């Protein structure tokens, strides 16, 4: 089967009303922006297609009107099923205003769903999501009042509880690749990750749908290394070569960097810049102290991203292997616009296989964001007031990692600090408390963690808590911090306080390397 080579306008014209569309991408990388622009333009001009269902795995977009936010129009979209929404504000607006149906499903489950659909299986059976908002006994993944249909149910196998996520039928795939040959074979060597493009193409093809791939260039048969082909031509129906550099960037506003795609190696000196000593560095430094030799870890967005920087500064990169859920294994995970990539990785695997590793307990430790914590040790990173962020891979990773380290400032919105003579000084307190009586949404279950005897730490710039059998317990306090004024008065509940309450390691608060490599 030879695919058709068409324009982006011709490609999106095959999309019909009520189709279910799957898009590829990871945050600002590997998004089929050219196809999404063409689809939006068609709808705004003709009012068609309408009542679409959108399915995507990882967060996609840059927090503006690009990428999946181009689906954010009434009547164009009827339903969305995704892992993360923070980068797609127009979708979030439709959801909170009850204009569309919406579900938030853990990212790893969505990866597995694509593969199970491709294999004609009835759905995904997993423990991921138990006792969180994904659990049908709590919210069942539903995000608003107009979302009525159940997408997940509780089942029992051999006396153990599992969640069953229903399978789906897909009609259209919109995928970003690097090159296509004349038989439609697609390579991904210019992207920094291949995401789940193979699973998408197989699932849509086996559902009888149409796979549309946007590429940077069409090349002659035989010019692609078959080991670099991620999507065989037998799973591709249409290929679109995009000329506009803004619509085919490796990362939004970044045309191409060979090192991010694993096509070049950088020296540690050329790619490393120490971060200044501020509250985020304090948090990352304390978190890095939890790493044991030989550990395999994962870094989340926000303060956890800085753990990689601290490990490099301390010269202990060889003591651990860091991974990113998008696929990189080893190297130095990147932050900001480049989040999802790694410099000098050992391997870059497909995202579904990364989550297989995570779900099976392959991670020794993970560092994840700390947004809202309650008295039971529950954590919320997915919903705040009317703002829907989504869980992404947070549930998969936190629930299955052997040790969990949550990293974030103690308060937020206006917090100002300084380090003076090796002590932390709070110049201005944040307006919003993060330690509350009850979280708005349960993204991490403290009860489940205690049942499984999982080591869990909550690290802030001024205090460290541990989740113990008896409850959330304060175990360390920063030098210069007043227990009552700076900690207890800034919480909506009183935590347990360890009888052996310690001062955080003094080296954390000095503007020089801590010497972790010497200690080890």
XYZ file of C-alpha atoms in Angstrom, residues 5 72 147 156 176 182 185 204 244 257 266 322 381 412 422 431 495 503:
18
model
C 1.141 12.639 -0.800
C -10.733 24.772 21.346
C -19.544 14.438 31.387
C -11.597 -7.533 41.227
C 4.442 14.611 13.362
C 8.149 7.387 -1.194
C 7.842 4.928 5.899
C -5.978 3.960 14.094
C 6.689 26.610 6.951
C 19.205 21.174 18.029
C 27.763 17.856 24.314
C 17.564 9.639 35.370
C -1.375 18.682 41.225
C 3.125 30.206 46.706
C 23.810 30.066 56.116
C -0.361 34.427 49.722
C 1.092 17.962 61.453
C 17.802 20.915 61.338
